[in-house]
Coordinates of C-alpha atoms and ligand atoms in Angstrom, one line a residue:
M2 CA 135.1 82.5 -152.9
S3 CA 134.2 80.0 -155.5
G4 CA 136.1 80.0 -158.9
T5 CA 133.0 81.6 -160.5
D6 CA 132.7 84.6 -158.3
T7 CA 133.8 87.8 -159.9
V8 CA 135.6 90.4 -158.0
V9 CA 133.4 93.6 -157.7
Q10 CA 136.4 95.8 -157.0
H11 CA 140.1 95.7 -156.0
V12 CA 141.4 98.4 -153.7
R13 CA 144.6 99.3 -152.0
V14 CA 143.0 99.4 -148.6
V15 CA 139.7 98.1 -147.4
V16 CA 138.3 99.3 -144.0
V17 CA 135.6 97.2 -142.3
G18 CA 133.2 99.3 -140.2
S19 CA 132.2 102.9 -140.0
G20 CA 132.2 103.9 -136.4
F21 CA 134.8 106.2 -134.8
G22 CA 137.5 103.7 -135.8
G23 CA 136.5 103.1 -139.5
L24 CA 135.7 106.8 -140.2
G25 CA 138.9 107.8 -138.5
A26 CA 140.9 105.4 -140.7
A27 CA 139.2 106.8 -143.8
V28 CA 140.1 110.4 -142.8
R29 CA 143.6 109.4 -142.1
L30 CA 144.0 107.5 -145.4
R31 CA 142.8 110.5 -147.4
Q32 CA 145.2 112.7 -145.4
E33 CA 148.0 110.3 -146.3
G34 CA 147.1 110.7 -150.0
V35 CA 145.6 107.2 -150.2
T36 CA 142.3 107.5 -152.2
D37 CA 142.1 104.0 -153.5
F38 CA 140.1 102.6 -150.5
L39 CA 136.6 101.5 -149.5
V40 CA 134.8 101.3 -146.2
L41 CA 132.5 98.3 -146.0
E42 CA 129.7 98.7 -143.4
R43 CA 127.1 96.1 -142.7
A44 CA 124.5 98.7 -141.6
G45 CA 122.8 101.4 -143.7
S46 CA 124.6 104.4 -142.2
V47 CA 127.8 105.5 -140.4
G48 CA 128.1 105.7 -136.6
G49 CA 128.8 102.2 -135.3
T50 CA 128.1 102.3 -131.5
W51 CA 126.4 105.6 -131.8
R52 CA 124.0 104.4 -134.6
D53 CA 123.2 101.1 -132.9
N54 CA 122.7 102.2 -129.3
S55 CA 119.6 104.5 -129.4
Y56 CA 118.1 103.4 -126.0
P57 CA 116.6 106.1 -123.8
G58 CA 119.3 108.0 -121.9
C59 CA 122.2 106.7 -124.1
A60 CA 125.1 109.1 -123.8
C61 CA 128.9 109.0 -123.5
D62 CA 130.6 108.7 -120.1
V63 CA 133.7 110.5 -121.1
P64 CA 133.3 114.3 -121.6
S65 CA 132.4 115.1 -125.2
H66 CA 135.3 117.5 -125.6
L67 CA 137.7 114.6 -125.1
Y68 CA 135.4 111.9 -126.7
S69 CA 135.8 113.3 -130.2
F70 CA 138.5 113.5 -132.8
S71 CA 141.4 115.8 -132.1
F72 CA 141.4 116.8 -135.8
A73 CA 137.7 117.7 -135.7
P74 CA 136.8 119.5 -132.5
N75 CA 133.1 120.3 -132.1
P76 CA 132.6 123.7 -130.4
D77 CA 128.9 123.0 -130.3
W78 CA 128.6 120.0 -127.9
P79 CA 125.4 120.7 -126.0
R80 CA 126.4 119.0 -122.8
T81 CA 129.5 117.9 -121.0
F82 CA 128.4 114.3 -121.6
S83 CA 126.5 114.6 -124.9
G84 CA 123.7 112.2 -125.9
Q85 CA 123.7 109.5 -128.6
P86 CA 121.8 111.7 -131.2
E87 CA 124.5 114.5 -131.0
I88 CA 127.4 112.0 -131.2
R89 CA 125.8 110.2 -134.1
A90 CA 125.2 113.5 -135.9
Y91 CA 128.9 114.4 -135.3
L92 CA 130.0 111.2 -137.0
E93 CA 127.6 111.9 -139.9
R94 CA 129.2 115.3 -140.3
I95 CA 132.7 113.8 -140.2
A96 CA 131.7 111.6 -143.3
D97 CA 130.6 114.8 -145.1
R98 CA 133.3 117.2 -144.0
F99 CA 136.2 114.8 -144.9
Q100 CA 134.5 113.7 -148.2
L101 CA 134.2 110.1 -147.1
R102 CA 130.9 109.4 -148.8
P103 CA 132.3 108.2 -152.2
H104 CA 134.3 105.5 -150.2
L105 CA 131.4 104.2 -148.1
R106 CA 129.6 101.0 -149.1
F107 CA 126.6 100.4 -146.8
D108 CA 124.7 97.1 -146.4
H109 CA 128.0 95.3 -147.1
E110 CA 128.5 92.8 -144.4
V111 CA 131.9 91.1 -144.5
Q112 CA 131.1 87.4 -144.2
G113 CA 134.6 86.1 -144.7
A114 CA 138.0 87.4 -145.4
R115 CA 140.9 85.2 -146.6
W116 CA 144.6 85.9 -147.2
D117 CA 145.3 84.9 -150.7
A118 CA 149.0 84.1 -150.4
A119 CA 149.4 83.6 -154.2
A120 CA 148.1 87.1 -155.0
S121 CA 149.3 88.6 -151.8
R122 CA 146.0 90.2 -151.0
W123 CA 142.9 89.9 -148.9
E124 CA 139.8 88.5 -150.5
L125 CA 136.6 89.5 -148.8
S126 CA 133.2 87.9 -149.4
T127 CA 130.5 90.3 -148.5
S128 CA 126.7 90.3 -148.7
Q129 CA 127.1 92.2 -152.0
G130 CA 129.9 90.3 -153.7
V131 CA 133.6 89.8 -153.5
Y132 CA 136.2 92.5 -152.9
T133 CA 139.9 92.3 -152.8
A134 CA 142.5 94.6 -151.1
D135 CA 146.2 94.7 -150.5
V136 CA 145.6 95.8 -146.9
M137 CA 142.6 95.2 -144.6
V138 CA 141.7 97.4 -141.7
A139 CA 139.4 95.7 -139.2
A140 CA 137.5 98.5 -137.4
C141 CA 134.5 96.2 -136.5
G142 CA 134.1 97.5 -133.0
P143 CA 134.9 96.0 -129.6
L144 CA 131.3 96.5 -128.5
S145 CA 129.3 96.0 -131.7
D146 CA 127.8 92.4 -131.5
P147 CA 125.2 92.2 -128.6
S148 CA 125.5 89.3 -126.3
V149 CA 122.3 87.7 -125.0
P150 CA 122.5 84.8 -122.6
D151 CA 121.3 81.5 -123.9
L152 CA 118.5 80.9 -121.2
P153 CA 116.1 78.1 -120.9
G154 CA 112.7 79.1 -121.9
L155 CA 113.6 82.5 -123.5
A156 CA 112.6 81.4 -126.9
D157 CA 109.1 80.7 -125.6
F158 CA 108.6 84.0 -123.8
P159 CA 105.3 85.4 -125.2
G160 CA 106.2 89.1 -124.6
K161 CA 108.7 91.5 -126.1
V162 CA 112.5 90.8 -125.9
F163 CA 115.3 93.0 -127.1
H164 CA 118.8 94.0 -126.4
S165 CA 119.7 97.6 -125.3
A166 CA 121.8 98.0 -128.5
R167 CA 118.8 97.0 -130.7
W168 CA 116.1 99.1 -129.0
D169 CA 112.7 98.6 -130.3
H170 CA 111.2 102.1 -130.5
D171 CA 107.9 100.8 -131.8
Y172 CA 107.3 99.0 -128.6
D173 CA 105.5 101.2 -126.0
L174 CA 106.8 100.5 -122.5
A175 CA 104.1 102.7 -120.8
G176 CA 102.2 100.7 -118.2
K177 CA 104.1 97.5 -118.8
R178 CA 105.9 95.2 -116.4
V179 CA 109.5 95.2 -117.6
A180 CA 112.5 93.1 -116.6
V181 CA 115.9 94.7 -117.2
V182 CA 118.7 92.2 -117.1
G183 CA 122.1 93.5 -116.2
T184 CA 123.5 96.5 -114.4
G185 CA 126.3 97.7 -116.6
A186 CA 126.8 101.1 -118.3
S187 CA 123.8 100.8 -120.7
A188 CA 121.4 99.5 -118.0
I189 CA 122.1 102.2 -115.5
Q190 CA 121.3 104.8 -118.2
I191 CA 118.1 103.0 -119.2
V192 CA 116.6 102.3 -115.8
P193 CA 116.1 106.0 -114.7
M194 CA 114.5 106.8 -118.1
I195 CA 111.9 104.0 -118.2
Q196 CA 111.2 103.7 -114.4
P197 CA 108.6 106.6 -114.4
K198 CA 106.7 105.1 -117.4
V199 CA 106.5 101.4 -116.6
E200 CA 104.0 99.8 -114.2
R201 CA 106.7 97.7 -112.7
L202 CA 110.4 97.4 -113.3
V203 CA 112.3 94.3 -112.2
L204 CA 116.1 94.8 -112.3
L205 CA 118.1 91.6 -112.4
Q206 CA 121.5 92.3 -111.0
R207 CA 124.3 89.7 -110.8
T208 CA 126.9 92.2 -109.5
P209 CA 126.4 95.8 -108.5
P210 CA 128.6 98.4 -110.1
W211 CA 130.4 101.2 -108.3
I212 CA 128.8 104.5 -109.4
M213 CA 130.1 108.0 -109.0
P214 CA 128.2 111.3 -109.4
R215 CA 128.0 112.4 -113.0
M216 CA 129.3 116.0 -113.4
D217 CA 126.9 116.6 -116.4
R218 CA 125.6 120.0 -117.3
D219 CA 124.5 122.1 -120.3
I220 CA 127.3 123.8 -122.1
T221 CA 126.2 127.5 -122.2
S222 CA 125.9 129.4 -125.4
A223 CA 128.6 131.7 -124.2
E224 CA 131.0 128.8 -123.8
R225 CA 130.1 127.5 -127.2
R226 CA 130.7 130.9 -128.7
L227 CA 134.1 131.1 -127.0
Y228 CA 135.1 127.7 -128.4
R229 CA 134.0 128.8 -131.9
R230 CA 135.9 132.0 -131.8
V231 CA 138.9 130.9 -129.8
P232 CA 139.7 127.3 -130.8
A233 CA 142.7 127.4 -128.4
A234 CA 140.3 127.6 -125.4
Q235 CA 138.7 124.3 -126.5
R236 CA 142.1 122.7 -127.1
A237 CA 143.1 123.9 -123.5
L238 CA 139.9 122.3 -122.0
R239 CA 140.6 119.0 -123.9
A240 CA 144.1 119.0 -122.6
A241 CA 142.9 119.5 -119.1
L242 CA 140.3 116.7 -119.4
W243 CA 143.0 114.5 -120.9
S244 CA 145.5 115.3 -118.1
I245 CA 143.1 114.5 -115.3
R246 CA 142.4 111.1 -116.7
E247 CA 146.0 110.4 -117.4
S248 CA 146.9 111.2 -113.8
Q249 CA 144.3 108.6 -112.6
V250 CA 145.9 105.7 -114.5
G251 CA 148.6 104.9 -112.0
A252 CA 146.0 104.1 -109.4
F253 CA 144.2 101.6 -111.6
V254 CA 147.5 100.0 -113.0
K255 CA 150.1 100.1 -110.3
R256 CA 148.6 101.3 -106.9
P257 CA 145.0 100.1 -106.6
G258 CA 145.2 101.1 -102.9
M259 CA 145.0 104.7 -104.0
L260 CA 141.4 104.0 -105.2
K261 CA 140.2 103.7 -101.6
A262 CA 139.3 107.4 -101.3
A263 CA 137.3 107.2 -104.5
Q264 CA 135.6 104.1 -103.2
A265 CA 134.5 105.9 -100.1
L266 CA 133.0 108.6 -102.3
A267 CA 131.1 106.0 -104.2
K268 CA 129.9 104.4 -101.0
R269 CA 128.7 107.8 -99.8
N270 CA 126.8 108.1 -103.1
I271 CA 124.9 105.0 -102.3
D272 CA 124.1 106.1 -98.7
K273 CA 122.9 109.5 -99.9
H274 CA 120.2 108.2 -102.2
I275 CA 119.3 104.8 -100.7
K276 CA 117.8 104.9 -97.2
D277 CA 116.6 101.3 -97.0
P278 CA 119.5 99.3 -95.4
A279 CA 118.5 96.1 -97.2
L280 CA 118.5 97.7 -100.6
R281 CA 121.7 99.5 -99.8
A282 CA 123.4 96.3 -98.9
R283 CA 122.3 94.8 -102.2
L284 CA 123.7 97.8 -104.1
T285 CA 127.1 97.8 -102.4
P286 CA 129.8 96.0 -104.3
D287 CA 132.0 93.5 -102.5
Y288 CA 134.9 94.1 -104.8
S289 CA 137.4 96.9 -105.2
F290 CA 136.5 100.2 -106.9
G291 CA 137.8 100.2 -110.4
C292 CA 137.8 96.4 -110.8
K293 CA 134.7 96.7 -113.1
R294 CA 134.2 99.8 -115.2
V295 CA 133.2 102.7 -112.8
L296 CA 129.9 104.1 -113.9
L297 CA 128.5 107.7 -113.6
S298 CA 125.0 108.5 -112.7
N299 CA 122.9 111.0 -110.6
T300 CA 119.6 109.3 -111.4
Y301 CA 120.1 105.5 -111.1
Y302 CA 119.9 105.2 -107.3
P303 CA 117.0 107.6 -107.0
A304 CA 115.1 105.5 -109.6
L305 CA 115.9 102.3 -107.7
A306 CA 114.4 103.8 -104.5
Q307 CA 110.9 104.2 -106.2
P308 CA 108.1 101.9 -105.2
N309 CA 107.6 100.4 -108.7
V310 CA 111.1 99.0 -108.8
D311 CA 112.2 95.5 -107.6
L312 CA 116.0 95.0 -107.4
V313 CA 116.7 91.2 -107.6
A314 CA 120.2 90.7 -106.5
S315 CA 120.7 87.7 -108.5
G316 CA 121.1 86.9 -112.2
L317 CA 118.4 85.7 -114.5
K318 CA 118.4 81.9 -114.6
E319 CA 115.5 81.0 -116.8
V320 CA 112.2 82.1 -118.3
R321 CA 109.0 80.2 -117.6
G322 CA 106.2 81.3 -119.7
S323 CA 105.9 85.0 -119.0
T324 CA 107.8 84.6 -115.7
V325 CA 111.4 85.5 -115.3
V326 CA 113.1 83.3 -112.7
A327 CA 116.3 84.5 -111.0
A328 CA 119.1 82.3 -109.7
D329 CA 117.9 82.9 -106.1
G330 CA 114.5 81.5 -107.1
T331 CA 112.7 84.9 -107.2
E332 CA 109.9 85.0 -109.8
H333 CA 108.3 87.9 -111.5
E334 CA 105.7 87.9 -114.3
V335 CA 106.6 90.5 -117.0
D336 CA 105.5 91.8 -120.4
A337 CA 108.9 92.6 -121.7
I338 CA 112.6 91.7 -121.1
I339 CA 115.3 94.1 -122.0
F340 CA 118.9 92.7 -122.0
G341 CA 121.6 95.1 -121.0
T342 CA 124.0 92.2 -121.1
G343 CA 126.8 93.7 -123.1
F344 CA 128.6 92.4 -126.1
H345 CA 130.8 89.7 -127.5
V346 CA 134.2 91.3 -126.5
T347 CA 136.8 88.5 -126.0
D348 CA 135.1 86.3 -128.6
M349 CA 134.5 88.9 -131.3
P350 CA 132.5 87.3 -134.2
I351 CA 134.8 88.8 -136.8
G352 CA 137.5 86.4 -135.5
S353 CA 135.8 83.4 -137.0
R354 CA 135.5 85.1 -140.4
I355 CA 139.1 86.1 -141.0
T356 CA 141.4 83.4 -142.3
G357 CA 145.2 83.9 -142.3
A358 CA 148.1 82.7 -144.3
A359 CA 148.1 79.2 -142.8
G360 CA 144.4 78.7 -143.4
R361 CA 143.5 79.1 -139.7
T362 CA 141.0 81.6 -138.6
L363 CA 141.7 84.3 -136.1
G364 CA 139.2 82.7 -133.8
E365 CA 141.3 79.5 -133.9
E366 CA 144.5 81.5 -133.4
W367 CA 142.9 83.2 -130.4
K368 CA 141.3 80.2 -128.8
D369 CA 143.5 80.6 -125.7
G370 CA 143.0 84.4 -125.8
M371 CA 143.3 87.4 -128.1
A372 CA 146.8 88.7 -128.8
A373 CA 148.3 91.1 -131.3
L374 CA 151.4 93.1 -131.8
R375 CA 150.9 96.7 -130.4
G376 CA 147.1 96.0 -130.5
S377 CA 147.2 96.2 -134.2
T378 CA 148.7 93.3 -136.2
V379 CA 148.6 89.5 -135.8
S380 CA 151.4 87.1 -136.8
G381 CA 150.3 85.0 -139.7
F382 CA 147.7 87.6 -140.9
P383 CA 149.8 89.7 -143.2
N384 CA 148.6 93.3 -144.0
L385 CA 145.7 93.0 -141.5
L386 CA 145.5 96.0 -139.1
F387 CA 143.1 96.4 -136.2
V388 CA 141.6 99.6 -134.9
I389 CA 140.8 98.8 -131.3
G390 CA 142.5 95.4 -131.3
P391 CA 143.5 93.3 -128.2
N392 CA 144.6 95.2 -125.1
T393 CA 143.7 98.7 -126.5
G394 CA 140.6 99.3 -124.3
L395 CA 140.4 101.9 -121.6
G396 CA 138.8 101.9 -118.2
N397 CA 138.7 105.6 -117.6
S398 CA 139.4 107.7 -120.7
S399 CA 138.4 108.3 -124.3
M400 CA 138.7 105.5 -126.8
V401 CA 139.2 108.0 -129.5
L402 CA 142.7 108.7 -128.1
M403 CA 143.6 105.0 -128.7
I404 CA 142.0 105.0 -132.1
E405 CA 144.1 108.0 -133.2
S406 CA 147.3 106.2 -132.0
Q407 CA 146.4 103.2 -134.0
L408 CA 145.8 105.4 -137.0
N409 CA 149.3 106.8 -136.6
Y410 CA 150.5 103.2 -136.7
L411 CA 148.4 102.5 -139.8
A412 CA 149.7 105.5 -141.7
D413 CA 153.4 104.5 -140.8
Y414 CA 152.7 100.9 -141.8
L415 CA 151.5 101.9 -145.3
R416 CA 154.5 104.2 -145.8
R417 CA 157.0 101.5 -144.7
L418 CA 155.2 98.9 -146.7
D419 CA 155.5 101.1 -149.9
A420 CA 159.1 101.9 -149.1
S421 CA 160.1 98.2 -148.5
G422 CA 158.9 97.1 -151.9
A423 CA 157.4 94.0 -150.2
A424 CA 153.8 92.8 -150.9
A425 CA 153.0 92.6 -147.2
L426 CA 154.4 92.8 -143.7
D427 CA 153.7 89.9 -141.3
A428 CA 154.4 90.4 -137.5
T429 CA 157.0 88.0 -136.3
P430 CA 155.7 85.5 -133.7
E431 CA 158.6 86.6 -131.4
A432 CA 157.7 90.3 -131.6
Q433 CA 154.1 89.5 -130.8
R434 CA 155.0 87.2 -127.9
R435 CA 157.4 89.8 -126.5
W436 CA 154.7 92.6 -126.7
N437 CA 152.0 90.5 -125.0
A438 CA 154.3 89.1 -122.3
E439 CA 155.1 92.8 -121.3
V440 CA 151.4 93.8 -121.5
Q441 CA 150.5 90.9 -119.2
R442 CA 153.4 91.5 -116.9
R443 CA 152.1 95.0 -116.4
M444 CA 148.5 93.8 -116.2
A445 CA 149.4 91.5 -113.2
R446 CA 149.4 94.5 -110.7
T447 CA 146.1 96.2 -112.0
V448 CA 142.9 96.5 -110.1
W449 CA 141.1 94.9 -113.1
N450 CA 143.0 91.6 -112.3
N451 CA 143.2 91.9 -108.5
G452 CA 140.1 93.7 -107.5
G453 CA 138.1 90.6 -106.7
C454 CA 135.6 90.9 -109.5
R455 CA 134.8 89.0 -112.7
S456 CA 134.3 91.6 -115.4
W457 CA 134.0 91.5 -119.2
Y458 CA 137.6 92.6 -119.5
L459 CA 138.6 89.0 -118.6
D460 CA 138.4 86.1 -121.0
G461 CA 137.4 82.6 -120.3
N462 CA 140.9 81.9 -119.0
G463 CA 140.8 84.9 -116.6
N464 CA 143.2 86.9 -118.8
N465 CA 142.7 90.5 -119.4
T466 CA 143.0 90.8 -123.2
V467 CA 140.8 93.9 -123.5
L468 CA 142.4 96.8 -121.6
W469 CA 145.6 98.7 -122.0
P470 CA 147.6 98.7 -118.8
G471 CA 149.1 102.2 -119.1
T472 CA 148.5 105.8 -120.1
T473 CA 147.2 106.9 -123.4
A474 CA 150.5 108.8 -123.9
H475 CA 152.4 105.5 -123.4
F476 CA 150.3 103.8 -126.0
R477 CA 150.8 106.9 -128.3
R478 CA 154.6 106.4 -128.0
E479 CA 154.4 102.7 -128.7
T480 CA 152.4 103.1 -131.8
R481 CA 154.1 106.2 -133.3
S482 CA 156.0 104.2 -135.9
V483 CA 156.4 100.7 -137.2
D484 CA 159.6 98.9 -136.3
L485 CA 160.4 96.8 -139.3
A486 CA 162.5 94.5 -137.1
E487 CA 159.2 93.3 -135.7
Y488 CA 158.0 92.2 -139.2
D489 CA 158.8 89.7 -141.9
L490 CA 158.6 91.1 -145.4
V491 CA 156.3 89.0 -147.6
Q492 CA 157.1 88.9 -151.3
T493 CA 154.6 87.9 -153.9
P494 CA 155.6 84.4 -155.0
A495 CA 157.1 84.5 -158.4
T496 CA 154.7 83.4 -161.1
A497 CA 155.5 79.8 -162.2
P498 CA 157.1 79.7 -165.6
V499 CA 154.6 78.7 -168.3
T500 CA 155.8 75.6 -170.3
V501 CA 154.3 75.0 -173.7
Ligands
FAD4 C1 126.5 102.4 -125.1 C2 127.9 102.7 -125.3 C3 128.5 103.8 -124.8 C4 129.9 104.0 -124.9 N1 130.5 105.2 -124.4 C5 131.8 105.4 -124.5 C6 132.4 106.6 -123.9 O1 131.7 107.4 -123.3 N2 133.7 106.7 -124.1 C7 134.5 105.8 -124.8 O2 135.7 106.1 -124.9 N3 134.0 104.7 -125.3 C8 132.6 104.5 -125.2 N4 132.1 103.3 -125.7 C9 132.9 102.4 -126.5 C10 132.8 102.6 -128.0 O3 132.4 101.4 -128.5 C11 134.1 103.2 -128.6 O4 134.3 104.4 -128.0 C12 133.9 103.5 -130.1 O5 132.7 104.1 -130.4 C13 134.2 102.3 -130.9 O6 134.3 102.7 -132.3 P1 134.6 101.5 -133.4 O7 134.5 102.2 -134.7 O8 135.8 100.8 -133.0 O9 133.4 100.5 -133.2 P2 131.9 100.6 -133.5 O10 131.4 102.0 -133.2 O11 131.2 99.5 -132.8 O12 131.8 100.4 -135.1 C14 132.0 99.2 -135.7 C15 131.3 99.2 -137.0 O13 131.7 98.0 -137.7 C16 130.5 97.4 -138.3 N5 130.8 96.0 -138.5 C17 131.0 95.0 -137.6 N6 131.2 93.9 -138.2 C18 131.1 94.0 -139.5 C19 131.1 93.1 -140.6 N7 131.4 91.9 -140.5 N8 131.0 93.7 -141.9 C20 130.7 95.0 -142.0 N9 130.6 95.9 -141.0 C21 130.8 95.4 -139.8 C22 129.4 97.7 -137.4 O14 128.1 97.7 -138.0 C23 129.8 99.1 -136.9 O15 129.2 100.1 -137.6 C24 130.7 103.1 -125.6 C25 130.1 102.0 -126.1 C26 128.8 101.7 -126.0 C27 128.2 100.5 -126.5

């Protein structure tokens, strides 16, 4: 901020982002009696992931009755795994029902945030001016900035190029030759939807995923009526869905050998749909089940068996004119390239935009890997709280559970900050080190670290700074309250006496 910039508004709490995390934070703040807050969102509406990912077939892969807020059950989910339009509409309703609209500021991209030690507050430069806040909640999303590989020749490709999270609905894929790059969660939802339309589909696969059948079905009107009339029935269903997933965690975290039976089922899933032995071989992973995110689909393998699909078992190496060239030398001429290549996860862009007390950015702080205390606060960055921070991701259950745990932590943080009389709390380096040493100790036995794959959970140094190596109940306990012994109290520096 230059000396001439005027502050548009000062608030007690500023929340960055309006996905599940930011909206959840806003609801929680109001419930805690905090009304002096704003939610800054770079886009023009709420929804985060569920606003940005509108590709054909986009849906959740955790059952809707669990992938929703505990405080706002939706008896009207249309399917067990509801689609993006329904999830987005649910989040719009949250904004209305909990009276969040007056707090929302759309088209406000946070371009920089700096801890002003003299004033003990955060100063945020946005695309619409400067805001200041005592406390900043970063709910910018773990999967919100698309990652597109920097490939030779891509800039000169004469056809259409877009990322799965920025789908171009004006571009008609009918009759086109289309390359889909990547075989992650988004790509396997896209492929079966576009395969019947396109003339030719070239799928560039670096590593095949393990895929299990998707137990998806319509939720009947009788079931919905039941959930509306007897909320306890819906709560019981949610509890059952949660328990099943909690019971699976041990296998991923402590006893990967237990995943062998699931791997055999996934193998059978390939054999059932893919009759061509060569294609089957290319679709069979050579790493342990669970190492990468396990995907769910009933339609992906049947789509790949269709005659207009070429599965190239090699990553995209370069683009030459309108030809995509794979690392194994295979060439295909195409009209469009769709990147299903994921997001900036371990190098989140907001990192380079947040500057802490010592004048260093989070990105610099995290150059050897992301780390926080209880996934929420970072030493040297007073009064900054993450929703979905380092090591809070899940491989098999609903992120909303983790978000709600972090909101408990946020609420207690604000209470304790008020009670302490300090201007800010700053996580001690020792507490943060201890927390992360324990997280990484538990990580060492997981299938994510030992399953023989290279996934987006691992950073450039091979460390898993993304996932939580435990149950969601364990994380809930760890974030129930703030332990002030883990924090230094920051007082506002006394104003220098004025001499005349
Ligand atoms: C296709 C897809 C499917 C998924 N399915 C599931 C699922 O089934 N189950 C599950 O548990 N998880 C799923 N996830 C993970 C999902 O990201 C989380 O569950 C959850 O939606 C994250 O919410 P969030 O609010 O943290 O982030 P987001 O929803 O990403 O929201 C972040 C918001 O911050 C805004 N923002 C970012 N930077 C700035 C800035 N500098 N200034 C202002 N605003 C900014 C963004 O515009 C966005 O609106 C899925 C993710 C994707 C991409």
